[in-house]
Amino acid sequence: MRQGLAFALGYLRNPRRVGAIAPASKALAQAILNEVMRSAPGTLIEVGAGTGAITRALLPALARVDRFMVIERDPGFAQLLRRSFPDLEVLNHCATRLDALDIEKHSPVTVVSSLPLLSMTRDEAHGCIDAMVALIEGRPGSRLIQYTYASPHLRPFKDIPVGWRWRRAASIWANLPPATVWTLEQASHPSHPLHTHNGFH
């Protein structure tokens, strides 16, 4: 109940930054955990954790990660997360500050993003995208897992580095609204198209 109230208050404060009309469902959270566990996560970073629906689902991954960092821009949500997960490293930061995180330079990272990129302002979204891509681009084995509420064929954003690709990991209909889980990863086979796309989708 406390998380539901916090979510509602956060939505009223800034609907664009919350981006959804309800917290992530158990089905969506499980799909994200499955994708995280598909390969060694390295350092796990959750961005835009909100009230912690995805955070809670990611707890089983703790045994396999080098470090788990939770990033939340909203002070009220960050305070709730610290109370709900006292053993986790919760930072009240904006996603644009990912370059300031103290992480081993070549250590692989798995970024799980709950940022509502498609409903944020263009400049705000680009700032977050640039920071997330910069974090994973120079680290072999790194990934960005992003879920969206748009068409299941609409990738979260187009501007990706050469040699990287979007892979649709799951479509979750048991969520309000229905969601698609995407993974941005390095293309590992010559048959994957290697293009740099311009613009924002």
XYZ file of N, CA, C and O in Angstrom:
804
model
N 0.836 -1.208 0.000
C 0.000 0.000 0.000
C 0.869 1.257 0.000
O 0.591 2.219 -0.698
N 1.958 1.204 0.802
C 2.851 2.365 0.876
C 3.479 2.647 -0.485
O 3.580 3.795 -0.916
N 3.879 1.571 -1.200
C 4.479 1.751 -2.511
C 3.466 2.291 -3.510
O 3.781 3.134 -4.343
N 2.221 1.809 -3.422
C 1.183 2.287 -4.324
C 0.888 3.759 -4.121
O 0.719 4.513 -5.088
N 0.836 4.184 -2.862
C 0.597 5.597 -2.557
C 1.762 6.442 -3.047
O 1.556 7.514 -3.638
N 2.991 5.962 -2.818
C 4.170 6.707 -3.275
C 4.175 6.844 -4.783
O 4.518 7.897 -5.335
N 3.785 5.780 -5.484
C 3.728 5.829 -6.946
C 2.711 6.867 -7.404
O 2.977 7.679 -8.300
N 1.526 6.853 -6.784
C 0.477 7.805 -7.162
C 0.924 9.243 -6.930
O 0.696 10.123 -7.769
N 1.573 9.495 -5.800
C 2.058 10.850 -5.509
C 3.137 11.264 -6.497
O 3.179 12.408 -6.944
N 4.025 10.326 -6.835
C 5.067 10.622 -7.817
C 4.485 10.927 -9.175
O 4.951 11.835 -9.880
N 3.455 10.201 -9.553
C 2.792 10.445 -10.836
C 2.150 11.828 -10.862
O 2.234 12.555 -11.858
N 1.525 12.202 -9.757
C 0.892 13.515 -9.694
C 1.930 14.636 -9.741
O 1.684 15.690 -10.331
N 3.107 14.401 -9.125
C 4.153 15.419 -9.143
C 4.687 15.645 -10.552
O 4.907 16.773 -10.973
N 4.909 14.548 -11.276
C 5.492 14.672 -12.612
C 5.158 13.446 -13.451
O 5.937 12.495 -13.506
N 4.007 13.439 -14.132
C 3.588 12.273 -14.913
C 4.591 11.864 -15.976
O 4.769 10.683 -16.251
N 5.280 12.824 -16.599
C 6.232 12.489 -17.666
C 7.399 11.672 -17.151
O 7.916 10.804 -17.839
N 7.846 11.976 -15.945
C 8.997 11.249 -15.398
C 8.606 9.877 -14.887
O 9.431 8.978 -14.839
N 7.350 9.706 -14.473
C 6.903 8.385 -14.038
C 6.595 7.528 -15.250
O 7.030 6.382 -15.361
N 5.814 8.083 -16.203
C 5.653 7.448 -17.506
C 4.657 6.305 -17.570
O 4.310 5.850 -18.645
N 4.181 5.779 -16.454
C 3.232 4.672 -16.451
C 2.065 5.043 -15.551
O 2.136 5.980 -14.756
N 0.988 4.265 -15.658
C -0.184 4.537 -14.829
C -0.261 3.586 -13.643
O -1.159 3.695 -12.820
N 0.687 2.637 -13.565
C 0.740 1.694 -12.446
C 2.160 1.156 -12.341
O 2.897 1.135 -13.324
N 2.569 0.702 -11.145
C 3.898 0.100 -11.011
C 4.026 -1.140 -11.887
O 3.025 -1.749 -12.278
N 5.255 -1.537 -12.188
C 5.501 -2.721 -13.012
C 4.876 -3.953 -12.372
O 4.946 -4.149 -11.157
N 4.270 -4.804 -13.193
C 3.633 -6.018 -12.699
C 4.679 -7.078 -12.355
O 5.848 -6.980 -12.739
N 4.248 -8.118 -11.645
C 5.149 -9.224 -11.316
C 5.636 -9.913 -12.585
O 6.785 -10.361 -12.659
N 4.771 -9.992 -13.605
C 5.156 -10.645 -14.859
C 6.267 -9.865 -15.561
O 7.229 -10.448 -16.072
N 6.149 -8.536 -15.580
C 7.182 -7.710 -16.194
C 8.475 -7.792 -15.387
O 9.566 -7.940 -15.958
N 8.361 -7.711 -14.070
C 9.551 -7.782 -13.217
C 10.269 -9.122 -13.401
O 11.505 -9.170 -13.461
N 9.515 -10.212 -13.516
C 10.127 -11.526 -13.697
C 10.822 -11.617 -15.051
O 11.907 -12.203 -15.163
N 10.213 -11.039 -16.085
C 10.832 -11.055 -17.419
C 12.160 -10.302 -17.413
O 13.127 -10.719 -18.066
N 12.221 -9.209 -16.676
C 13.468 -8.443 -16.585
C 14.520 -9.234 -15.816
O 15.692 -9.296 -16.224
N 14.117 -9.881 -14.717
C 15.065 -10.721 -13.975
C 15.605 -11.838 -14.865
O 16.805 -12.111 -14.872
N 14.728 -12.478 -15.630
C 15.160 -13.552 -16.530
C 16.215 -13.051 -17.512
O 17.195 -13.744 -17.808
N 16.009 -11.835 -18.020
C 16.946 -11.277 -18.992
C 18.275 -10.924 -18.320
O 19.348 -11.139 -18.887
N 18.208 -10.394 -17.110
C 19.431 -10.084 -16.361
C 20.247 -11.352 -16.136
O 21.472 -11.369 -16.289
N 19.569 -12.447 -15.800
C 20.239 -13.695 -15.457
C 20.670 -14.498 -16.681
O 21.297 -15.554 -16.545
N 20.348 -14.025 -17.870
C 20.675 -14.762 -19.088
C 22.182 -14.910 -19.261
O 22.659 -15.873 -19.857
N 22.944 -13.957 -18.756
C 24.402 -14.058 -18.754
C 24.925 -13.320 -17.534
O 24.166 -12.640 -16.837
N 26.218 -13.448 -17.252
C 26.790 -12.844 -16.045
C 26.543 -11.331 -16.030
O 26.971 -10.629 -16.957
N 25.854 -10.799 -15.010
C 25.500 -9.370 -15.013
C 26.671 -8.427 -14.780
O 26.605 -7.258 -15.155
N 27.752 -8.892 -14.131
C 28.821 -7.967 -13.752
C 28.315 -7.019 -12.685
O 27.747 -7.448 -11.677
N 28.493 -5.727 -12.896
C 27.902 -4.718 -12.009
C 26.487 -4.421 -12.499
O 26.294 -4.063 -13.666
N 25.508 -4.590 -11.640
C 24.106 -4.366 -11.997
C 23.692 -2.976 -11.537
O 23.867 -2.618 -10.365
N 23.161 -2.178 -12.471
C 22.738 -0.808 -12.171
C 21.293 -0.645 -12.611
O 20.977 -0.785 -13.792
N 20.413 -0.376 -11.660
C 19.016 -0.104 -11.995
C 18.816 1.409 -12.024
O 19.123 2.105 -11.056
N 18.291 1.908 -13.120
C 18.107 3.344 -13.306
C 16.607 3.658 -13.339
O 15.852 3.023 -14.074
N 16.196 4.646 -12.557
C 14.783 5.008 -12.517
C 13.969 3.975 -11.767
O 12.936 3.510 -12.243
N 14.415 3.623 -10.561
C 13.823 2.500 -9.825
C 12.420 2.773 -9.305
O 11.684 1.830 -8.983
N 12.033 4.041 -9.206
C 10.669 4.354 -8.769
C 10.390 3.844 -7.368
O 11.145 4.090 -6.431
N 9.303 3.073 -7.209
C 8.920 2.563 -5.891
C 9.547 1.206 -5.592
O 9.331 0.663 -4.509
N 10.294 0.637 -6.537
C 11.046 -0.578 -6.238
C 10.438 -1.884 -6.711
O 10.887 -2.953 -6.290
N 9.451 -1.834 -7.605
C 8.848 -3.081 -8.096
C 9.871 -3.948 -8.819
O 9.937 -5.169 -8.612
N 10.701 -3.336 -9.656
C 11.746 -4.077 -10.368
C 12.895 -4.394 -9.415
O 13.481 -5.486 -9.464
N 13.222 -3.466 -8.535
C 14.304 -3.677 -7.567
C 14.077 -4.960 -6.779
O 14.991 -5.786 -6.625
N 12.865 -5.131 -6.281
C 12.553 -6.319 -5.478
C 12.731 -7.587 -6.308
O 13.258 -8.593 -5.826
N 12.314 -7.541 -7.556
C 12.429 -8.717 -8.422
C 13.878 -9.061 -8.723
O 14.197 -10.223 -8.990
N 14.756 -8.057 -8.682
C 16.161 -8.281 -9.013
C 16.969 -8.842 -7.850
O 18.128 -9.242 -8.036
N 16.413 -8.904 -6.660
C 17.156 -9.370 -5.494
C 17.747 -10.770 -5.675
O 18.867 -11.027 -5.199
N 17.064 -11.722 -6.357
C 17.682 -13.037 -6.557
C 18.978 -12.987 -7.366
O 19.756 -13.944 -7.332
N 19.217 -11.888 -8.078
C 20.437 -11.771 -8.883
C 21.650 -11.385 -8.037
O 22.783 -11.424 -8.520
N 21.426 -11.019 -6.775
C 22.523 -10.526 -5.942
C 23.670 -11.526 -5.828
O 24.840 -11.131 -5.742
N 23.342 -12.804 -5.843
C 24.381 -13.822 -5.696
C 25.309 -13.879 -6.902
O 26.410 -14.423 -6.802
N 24.868 -13.307 -8.034
C 25.663 -13.400 -9.261
C 26.297 -12.084 -9.679
O 27.049 -12.052 -10.651
N 25.993 -11.004 -8.988
C 26.515 -9.698 -9.407
C 27.728 -9.309 -8.582
O 27.903 -9.749 -7.439
N 28.585 -8.468 -9.176
C 29.726 -7.923 -8.443
C 29.281 -6.796 -7.511
O 29.859 -6.592 -6.436
N 28.242 -6.083 -7.949
C 27.757 -4.919 -7.207
C 26.378 -4.574 -7.742
O 26.100 -4.774 -8.930
N 25.489 -4.078 -6.867
C 24.139 -3.709 -7.285
C 23.911 -2.274 -6.838
O 23.902 -1.966 -5.652
N 23.717 -1.381 -7.823
C 23.491 0.032 -7.531
C 22.105 0.430 -8.041
O 21.713 0.066 -9.157
N 21.371 1.172 -7.232
C 20.023 1.614 -7.576
C 20.032 3.133 -7.691
O 20.405 3.837 -6.741
N 19.627 3.634 -8.861
C 19.652 5.077 -9.134
C 18.211 5.589 -9.253
O 17.422 5.059 -10.033
N 17.880 6.614 -8.482
C 16.542 7.203 -8.549
C 16.640 8.710 -8.362
O 17.219 9.192 -7.376
N 16.085 9.457 -9.306
C 16.175 10.916 -9.296
C 15.210 11.561 -8.299
O 15.545 12.555 -7.661
N 14.026 10.999 -8.146
C 13.003 11.589 -7.282
C 13.378 11.375 -5.810
O 13.541 10.232 -5.377
N 13.516 12.448 -5.025
C 13.940 12.293 -3.621
C 12.985 11.442 -2.795
O 13.416 10.668 -1.934
N 11.673 11.591 -3.040
C 10.692 10.801 -2.291
C 10.812 9.321 -2.589
O 10.788 8.480 -1.678
N 10.967 8.980 -3.871
C 11.146 7.583 -4.247
C 12.458 7.037 -3.689
O 12.526 5.902 -3.220
N 13.520 7.837 -3.752
C 14.825 7.392 -3.248
C 14.750 7.088 -1.751
O 15.318 6.092 -1.276
N 14.036 7.922 -1.010
C 13.883 7.695 0.426
C 13.109 6.404 0.681
O 13.460 5.615 1.569
N 12.044 6.175 -0.094
C 11.269 4.941 0.029
C 12.136 3.719 -0.266
O 12.072 2.703 0.433
N 12.965 3.811 -1.305
C 13.832 2.703 -1.675
C 14.831 2.388 -0.563
O 15.106 1.212 -0.272
N 15.375 3.413 0.063
C 16.341 3.182 1.153
C 15.672 2.493 2.338
O 16.275 1.649 3.005
N 14.416 2.856 2.608
C 13.690 2.204 3.703
C 13.338 0.763 3.336
O 13.419 -0.127 4.190
N 12.949 0.555 2.083
C 12.514 -0.778 1.664
C 13.685 -1.741 1.468
O 13.534 -2.945 1.681
N 14.847 -1.202 1.066
C 16.013 -2.039 0.775
C 17.245 -1.472 1.488
O 18.156 -0.941 0.845
N 17.282 -1.580 2.807
C 18.361 -0.944 3.579
C 19.755 -1.491 3.262
O 20.754 -0.816 3.540
N 19.832 -2.690 2.693
C 21.134 -3.284 2.394
C 21.648 -2.947 1.000
O 22.765 -3.333 0.638
N 20.833 -2.235 0.210
C 21.237 -1.911 -1.153
C 21.850 -0.512 -1.223
O 21.592 0.347 -0.369
N 22.620 -0.297 -2.262
C 23.269 0.998 -2.510
C 22.312 1.853 -3.354
O 22.224 1.678 -4.563
N 21.572 2.737 -2.710
C 20.575 3.576 -3.385
C 21.128 4.992 -3.497
O 21.480 5.619 -2.490
N 21.196 5.507 -4.727
C 21.729 6.845 -4.977
C 20.633 7.744 -5.524
O 19.956 7.393 -6.497
N 20.468 8.910 -4.904
C 19.494 9.900 -5.366
C 20.152 10.769 -6.439
O 20.515 11.914 -6.209
N 20.335 10.152 -7.638
C 21.025 10.804 -8.750
C 20.141 10.790 -9.986
O 19.211 9.988 -10.096
N 20.477 11.640 -10.940
C 19.874 11.598 -12.270
C 20.674 10.624 -13.136
O 21.887 10.461 -12.953
N 20.013 9.982 -14.092
C 20.692 9.038 -14.984
C 21.800 9.702 -15.791
O 22.740 9.033 -16.222
N 21.727 11.010 -15.974
C 22.772 11.704 -16.728
C 24.102 11.732 -15.979
O 25.125 12.088 -16.554
N 24.110 11.328 -14.712
C 25.336 11.343 -13.907
C 25.985 9.962 -13.806
O 26.832 9.728 -12.945
N 25.614 9.055 -14.683
C 26.184 7.711 -14.623
C 27.697 7.704 -14.802
O 28.386 6.825 -14.291
N 28.215 8.706 -15.535
C 29.667 8.750 -15.752
C 30.435 9.039 -14.465
O 31.646 8.814 -14.389
N 29.739 9.508 -13.431
C 30.399 9.828 -12.168
C 30.451 8.629 -11.218
O 31.056 8.713 -10.148
N 29.838 7.508 -11.600
C 29.840 6.336 -10.730
C 31.236 5.735 -10.646
O 31.958 5.674 -11.641
N 31.588 5.293 -9.474
C 32.908 4.697 -9.244
C 32.855 3.209 -9.604
O 32.567 2.364 -8.753
N 33.117 2.914 -10.883
C 33.069 1.541 -11.382
C 34.374 1.258 -12.110
O 34.895 2.122 -12.824
N 34.895 0.055 -11.915
C 36.106 -0.368 -12.615
C 35.970 -0.083 -14.102
O 34.933 -0.386 -14.711
N 37.015 0.493 -14.714
C 36.917 1.017 -16.076
C 36.445 -0.002 -17.106
O 35.603 0.292 -17.949
N 36.977 -1.220 -17.080
C 36.623 -2.205 -18.099
C 35.717 -3.302 -17.561
O 35.516 -4.322 -18.219
N 35.160 -3.092 -16.373
C 34.251 -4.086 -15.790
C 32.914 -4.081 -16.529
O 32.347 -3.019 -16.782
N 32.379 -5.266 -16.910
C 31.079 -5.293 -17.587
C 29.970 -4.818 -16.663
O 29.999 -5.073 -15.454
N 28.997 -4.130 -17.242
C 27.845 -3.663 -16.470
C 26.563 -4.081 -17.176
O 26.514 -4.185 -18.404
N 25.546 -4.322 -16.385
C 24.200 -4.546 -16.897
C 23.333 -3.426 -16.361
O 23.159 -3.308 -15.143
N 22.830 -2.593 -17.245
C 21.962 -1.481 -16.846
C 20.518 -1.879 -17.093
O 20.151 -2.263 -18.210
N 19.708 -1.819 -16.055
C 18.264 -2.046 -16.185
C 17.597 -0.679 -16.066
O 17.667 -0.031 -15.018
N 16.973 -0.242 -17.138
C 16.381 1.094 -17.157
C 14.856 1.037 -17.142
O 14.241 0.399 -17.994
N 14.284 1.721 -16.157
C 12.835 1.912 -16.104
C 12.462 3.332 -16.522
O 11.338 3.779 -16.285
N 13.408 4.041 -17.124
C 13.146 5.424 -17.535
C 12.091 5.460 -18.642
O 12.183 4.705 -19.614
N 11.103 6.337 -18.527
C 10.059 6.450 -19.557
C 10.547 7.294 -20.733
O 10.065 8.402 -20.979
N 11.513 6.774 -21.483
C 12.199 7.563 -22.515
C 11.239 8.135 -23.547
O 11.443 9.236 -24.059
N 10.205 7.390 -23.896
C 9.303 7.827 -24.962
C 8.318 8.898 -24.502
O 7.663 9.524 -25.343
N 8.214 9.120 -23.190
C 7.308 10.173 -22.715
C 8.061 11.356 -22.102
O 7.455 12.360 -21.755
N 9.384 11.227 -21.981
C 10.196 12.331 -21.465
C 10.387 13.386 -22.547
O 10.157 13.117 -23.730
N 10.786 14.588 -22.154
C 11.106 15.594 -23.151
C 12.302 15.110 -23.973
O 13.116 14.306 -23.493
N 12.419 15.601 -25.185
C 13.479 15.143 -26.090
C 14.870 15.348 -25.486
O 15.700 14.438 -25.482
N 15.136 16.544 -24.945
C 16.454 16.847 -24.389
C 16.754 15.982 -23.170
O 17.878 15.489 -22.995
N 15.742 15.800 -22.315
C 15.917 14.996 -21.110
C 16.219 13.540 -21.484
O 17.125 12.916 -20.930
N 15.464 13.024 -22.451
C 15.667 11.644 -22.886
C 17.050 11.465 -23.500
O 17.754 10.492 -23.203
N 17.460 12.392 -24.350
C 18.771 12.290 -24.995
C 19.904 12.305 -23.970
O 20.904 11.584 -24.113
N 19.768 13.134 -22.934
C 20.804 13.187 -21.902
C 20.961 11.845 -21.194
O 22.075 11.384 -20.949
N 19.835 11.219 -20.875
C 19.871 9.913 -20.202
C 20.400 8.834 -21.138
O 21.204 7.981 -20.741
N 19.946 8.853 -22.397
C 20.393 7.859 -23.378
C 21.899 7.947 -23.579
O 22.611 6.931 -23.572
N 22.399 9.159 -23.777
C 23.839 9.348 -23.999
C 24.648 8.790 -22.830
O 25.682 8.151 -23.024
N 24.176 9.036 -21.610
C 24.906 8.575 -20.431
C 24.892 7.049 -20.332
O 25.916 6.428 -20.009
N 23.746 6.429 -20.612
C 23.655 4.970 -20.516
C 24.490 4.291 -21.596
O 25.200 3.312 -21.329
N 24.424 4.815 -22.825
C 25.200 4.226 -23.920
C 26.690 4.396 -23.675
O 27.478 3.467 -23.896
N 27.098 5.565 -23.195
C 28.517 5.804 -22.914
C 29.034 4.844 -21.848
O 30.181 4.389 -21.906
N 28.184 4.513 -20.866
C 28.596 3.620 -19.790
C 28.869 2.210 -20.293
O 29.837 1.569 -19.881
N 28.024 1.702 -21.203
C 28.176 0.311 -21.641
C 29.085 0.158 -22.855
O 29.651 -0.912 -23.068
N 29.240 1.227 -23.660
C 29.894 1.097 -24.965
C 31.334 0.602 -24.861
O 31.776 -0.225 -25.657
N 32.095 1.090 -23.888
C 33.503 0.722 -23.799
C 33.777 -0.454 -22.885
O 34.927 -0.695 -22.515
N 32.734 -1.187 -22.524
C 32.877 -2.294 -21.578
C 32.374 -3.592 -22.212
O 31.163 -3.840 -22.243
N 33.241 -4.430 -22.718
C 32.825 -5.697 -23.338
C 31.961 -6.528 -22.382
O 32.241 -6.595 -21.181
N 30.908 -7.120 -22.935
C 30.015 -7.932 -22.121
C 28.919 -7.148 -21.440
O 28.108 -7.721 -20.699
N 28.845 -5.835 -21.690
C 27.832 -5.002 -21.043
C 26.528 -5.008 -21.833
O 26.503 -5.299 -23.036
N 25.435 -4.661 -21.151
C 24.106 -4.646 -21.779
C 23.266 -3.527 -21.167
O 23.493 -3.122 -20.035
N 22.296 -3.072 -21.941
C 21.263 -2.162 -21.448
C 19.918 -2.839 -21.655
O 19.553 -3.173 -22.783
N 19.195 -3.061 -20.573
C 17.858 -3.654 -20.643
C 16.850 -2.542 -20.393
O 16.862 -1.899 -19.338
N 15.996 -2.295 -21.373
C 15.028 -1.198 -21.311
C 13.649 -1.737 -21.662
O 13.494 -2.469 -22.632
N 12.643 -1.395 -20.867
C 11.283 -1.803 -21.254
C 10.477 -0.572 -21.651
O 10.734 0.543 -21.184
N 9.537 -0.790 -22.548
C 8.721 0.300 -23.075
C 7.258 -0.112 -23.072
O 6.925 -1.295 -22.994
N 6.385 0.885 -23.174
C 4.946 0.646 -23.252
C 4.398 0.968 -24.637
O 3.201 0.997 -24.833
N 5.284 1.207 -25.585
C 4.857 1.543 -26.945
C 4.617 0.269 -27.744
O 4.583 -0.834 -27.207
N 4.472 0.418 -29.063
C 4.316 -0.735 -29.941
C 5.448 -1.722 -29.714
O 6.605 -1.319 -29.533
N 5.172 -3.037 -29.713
C 6.232 -4.028 -29.498
C 7.291 -4.028 -30.592
O 8.320 -4.689 -30.458
N 7.051 -3.287 -31.683
C 8.028 -3.200 -32.764
C 8.837 -1.908 -32.715
O 9.754 -1.721 -33.511
N 8.507 -1.028 -31.771
C 9.163 0.273 -31.673
C 10.305 0.201 -30.675
O 10.098 0.053 -29.473
N 11.539 0.284 -31.169
C 12.701 0.211 -30.299
C 12.772 1.427 -29.389
O 12.298 2.501 -29.760
N 13.387 1.276 -28.211
C 13.410 2.388 -27.245
C 14.045 3.655 -27.792
O 13.607 4.760 -27.499
N 15.123 3.522 -28.584
C 15.728 4.667 -29.264
C 16.594 4.131 -30.393
O 16.988 2.970 -30.416
N 16.894 5.011 -31.355
C 17.583 4.596 -32.577
C 19.089 4.832 -32.559
O 19.832 4.144 -33.246
N 19.538 5.831 -31.826
C 20.935 6.255 -31.912
C 21.825 5.312 -31.111
O 22.104 5.546 -29.938
N 22.281 4.228 -31.756
C 23.102 3.235 -31.063
C 24.452 3.108 -31.763
O 24.586 3.414 -32.946
N 25.480 2.659 -31.037
C 26.815 2.575 -31.631
C 26.896 1.495 -32.713
O 26.143 0.512 -32.693
N 27.820 1.666 -33.632
C 28.102 0.643 -34.629
C 28.545 -0.626 -33.905
O 29.338 -0.588 -32.971
N 28.021 -1.768 -34.338
C 28.375 -3.037 -33.720
C 27.458 -3.446 -32.591
O 27.657 -4.490 -31.980
N 26.416 -2.642 -32.324
C 25.435 -2.964 -31.297
C 24.076 -3.185 -31.958
O 23.837 -2.715 -33.069
N 23.195 -3.873 -31.267
C 21.861 -4.147 -31.814
C 20.843 -4.219 -30.684
O 21.168 -4.516 -29.530
N 19.588 -3.961 -31.025
C 18.471 -4.177 -30.110
C 17.938 -5.587 -30.329
O 17.758 -6.023 -31.461
N 17.665 -6.297 -29.250
C 17.019 -7.603 -29.311
C 15.758 -7.544 -28.453
O 15.807 -7.152 -27.291
N 14.627 -7.917 -29.044
C 13.379 -7.943 -28.279
C 13.375 -9.197 -27.410
O 13.322 -10.310 -27.918
N 13.451 -9.011 -26.095
C 13.599 -10.138 -25.174
C 12.257 -10.735 -24.762
O 12.154 -11.950 -24.576
N 11.221 -9.907 -24.608
C 9.927 -10.425 -24.141
C 8.838 -9.389 -24.376
O 9.096 -8.181 -24.348
N 7.639 -9.873 -24.611
C 6.445 -9.023 -24.651
C 5.548 -9.448 -23.493
O 5.228 -10.631 -23.350
N 5.178 -8.492 -22.654
C 4.419 -8.788 -21.439
C 3.036 -8.170 -21.552
O 2.867 -6.954 -21.450
N 2.041 -9.028 -21.777
C 0.666 -8.539 -21.904
C 0.015 -8.398 -20.532
O -0.939 -7.630 -20.375
N 0.523 -9.147 -19.526
C -0.036 -9.087 -18.174
C 0.590 -7.924 -17.413
O 1.199 -8.092 -16.350
N 0.473 -6.747 -17.985
C 0.999 -5.524 -17.378
C 0.090 -4.378 -17.810
O -0.530 -4.428 -18.872
N -0.004 -3.345 -16.991
C -0.843 -2.194 -17.303
C 0.045 -0.953 -17.441
O 0.535 -0.424 -16.435
N 0.252 -0.474 -18.704
C -0.159 -1.075 -19.981
C 0.788 -2.216 -20.376
O 1.818 -2.412 -19.730
N 0.454 -2.988 -21.431
C 1.362 -4.038 -21.906
C 2.750 -3.472 -22.194
O 2.892 -2.322 -22.603
N 3.767 -4.294 -21.966
C 5.149 -3.811 -22.060
C 6.000 -4.730 -22.926
O 5.674 -5.907 -23.118
N 7.091 -4.168 -23.445
C 8.081 -4.928 -24.204
C 9.438 -4.721 -23.563
O 9.819 -3.595 -23.241
N 10.166 -5.816 -23.351
C 11.511 -5.760 -22.783
C 12.513 -5.868 -23.928
O 12.471 -6.813 -24.723
N 13.411 -4.892 -24.018
C 14.444 -4.841 -25.051
C 15.823 -4.916 -24.411
O 16.018 -4.416 -23.302
N 16.773 -5.511 -25.132
C 18.162 -5.529 -24.684
C 19.058 -4.950 -25.770
O 19.022 -5.414 -26.920
N 19.843 -3.935 -25.406
C 20.858 -3.378 -26.294
C 22.167 -4.080 -25.958
O 22.646 -4.012 -24.829
N 22.735 -4.782 -26.939
C 23.933 -5.582 -26.702
C 24.812 -5.559 -27.934
O 24.374 -5.187 -29.025
N 26.045 -5.983 -27.764
C 26.952 -6.067 -28.901
C 26.533 -7.218 -29.812
O 26.235 -8.311 -29.340
N 26.511 -6.950 -31.113
C 26.179 -7.997 -32.083
C 27.321 -8.997 -32.104
O 28.484 -8.636 -32.268
N 26.998 -10.268 -31.942
C 28.042 -11.290 -31.803
C 28.175 -12.170 -33.036
O 28.954 -13.113 -33.038
N 27.400 -11.863 -34.086
C 27.427 -12.706 -35.287
C 27.423 -11.814 -36.519
O 26.734 -10.799 -36.550
N 28.188 -12.160 -37.573
C 28.258 -11.313 -38.768
C 26.910 -11.053 -39.419
O 26.748 -10.089 -40.146
N 25.934 -11.919 -39.162
C 24.633 -11.740 -39.814
C 23.837 -10.599 -39.200
O 22.863 -10.137 -39.776
N 24.252 -10.149 -38.000
C 23.538 -9.030 -37.394
C 23.879 -7.743 -38.123
O 25.042 -7.446 -38.370
N 22.882 -6.904 -38.470
C 23.173 -5.640 -39.147
C 23.937 -4.696 -38.241
O 23.602 -4.534 -37.081
N 24.990 -4.092 -38.766
C 25.796 -3.161 -37.989
C 25.600 -1.755 -38.539
O 26.309 -1.325 -39.423
N 24.613 -1.053 -38.021
C 24.311 0.287 -38.504
C 24.261 1.242 -37.327
O 23.851 0.884 -36.229
N 24.664 2.454 -37.574
C 24.439 3.526 -36.607
C 23.220 4.321 -37.078
O 23.180 4.793 -38.196
N 22.212 4.409 -36.230
C 20.981 5.105 -36.588
C 21.016 6.511 -36.014
O 21.498 6.711 -34.899
N 20.483 7.447 -36.741
C 20.436 8.812 -36.249
C 19.005 9.165 -35.872
O 18.054 8.648 -36.429
N 18.874 10.100 -34.921
C 17.557 10.550 -34.524
C 17.065 9.829 -33.291
O 17.717 8.961 -32.755
N 15.855 10.212 -32.851
C 15.266 9.655 -31.639
C 13.950 9.013 -31.996
O 13.153 9.566 -32.753
N 13.713 7.813 -31.484
C 12.497 7.071 -31.814
C 11.586 7.037 -30.596
O 12.051 6.679 -29.545
